[in-house]
Phi, psi and omega in degrees: 000130181294142177288137179289141171292154181291322184223136170253130177246116182259124185236102173292143185230118175207107175053054182231034184301334182284342187240344191297320181299318178300316179298310182295321178302320182292333182272316182292340180261019177297145178293334173273118186276331187278072180225160169241143184241115186247105173274140179238109178282105182268050178071036182299149184249001180251205184268018184299320181295320178299321180296312183291328178294327176296322177289323179299325180293339183256343186220113184290347181284348183266134173230164183228127174260128180258134178204162174288157181299127179217001179100171186299314182299315180299319180294317178297318179296322178297323176292322179298326182299330184251352182292136182234005185289156174297327179235144179239131175242142173250114184243118176289145191285351173262001175255180175205166185257151167295153187301328183259014188302306184296320179296316181294319180294316181292323176302315180293325177296319178293326182290319188237340181064027182292145176290330180226132176240121183253135184227166182282166180216153178250117178282148177210163358284173180282338177233121358293149185300132179302145178300139182301324180297318180296315179301315180297318183292342183257007177257110179260163168232162184285117175200140181246130175251111182290347173206167182292133169230154182296338176303330180303319181268321193257343183246322181290129180306320182276002185297325179217162002246015192259145176265343186273356176253034176207158177242148184237137173297129183301318181295326177297316180295318182292312183302322184261008177053045186273128178219161175280143182286111187282348178266005177261119186276335182209133180089023180296333179298313185292325176297314180300316183292324178290334177276323186277313192300316180295345180270354182287138176289327178203154182226134179243128172254135176231146186281345183303132177271100189253005188218150176238122188253117176280098189277351177224116174215111180299131181098348178290162181299317180296321179299316182294317182290324178296337178274354179233084192299315183293319178299318179297317182291322176299319179292321177301314182293321176299317179297322177298324176296318179295313181297313184295320178298320180294314180296321179296313181299324181278353182082012184279335175295317179297330184272319186234031188300321181299311181295324180292319176303311182297320178292315180306311181296316182290337180279320188267314192295314181303320179293321179294323179297319181285334183282127183245018179290164185289345182260017182299320180296323179293320178294319179296319179294324178296319178294317179297323180299320178296314181298318181291318184298323185251013174074015179294323181296340181292346181267003186296327182292334180269351182284160177294156186305316184299327180280328174296322178294319178294325178295318177297323177295321178297318178297318179295319179295329180284345179058046176250153182277000000 
């Protein structure tokens, strides 16, 4: 039986010829040699495949999965099907890793055996200046959770919303049949994390900045959605419906409903307040419908005052009696 590589790095590839070499260079030059590098051609239309094939000719650790275009979630899932590493990383092809990333992550895995290891990231470029929220979200501190607590998702800055600043034990992903939601066009990371994280036996946060995040790239999916506010908000609310239904089915609303209520409100209401489109009332009603259907609203009396006030604001925006 072949020995498992210590780390699998899954890299979706779609029209990234300008960035792919930088990404691949960061992975093939890792200080930890015992890794596998899985490129997933998601129907790219540029020269990205030629670039990765040139690297494959020089490094036997690189393999390429070919598939029709299906989006980021689909590409990551295709990589997961063939990944065999003890640890799995998802690396976007316009980002790159610190030279010691895999070694540091595997070292931490040996120390604690956590199902999920979350690490810091450095956003770039410096111009335009990265959003303060993004910078805050990518700064971790050292803390170990021997079991899941809601603080992992709702209190830790690095707890949400990205999948690429964490590593997952391969056996954990397989055992729990965890995959990215392929019918989610935007925000698939947050859906995945809400499904995966509560199932983890333990979670480790480390302050080391092991990843570099290209936070601005014209033409990226995030760039396009940020320019279409209502479309982005509709997808957010749809994602909240998927997450809430999953949590309800698993019994997690009954267990952690107060914290989930507060997060739900803090995630949806501020954006709705800023949005001045004609469909704001419809979006607010859609959010309320999710809360009512799965009993999230029943936790409002136990929530802190500021969240109860935001909930009342949501009701007013929805224009319901």
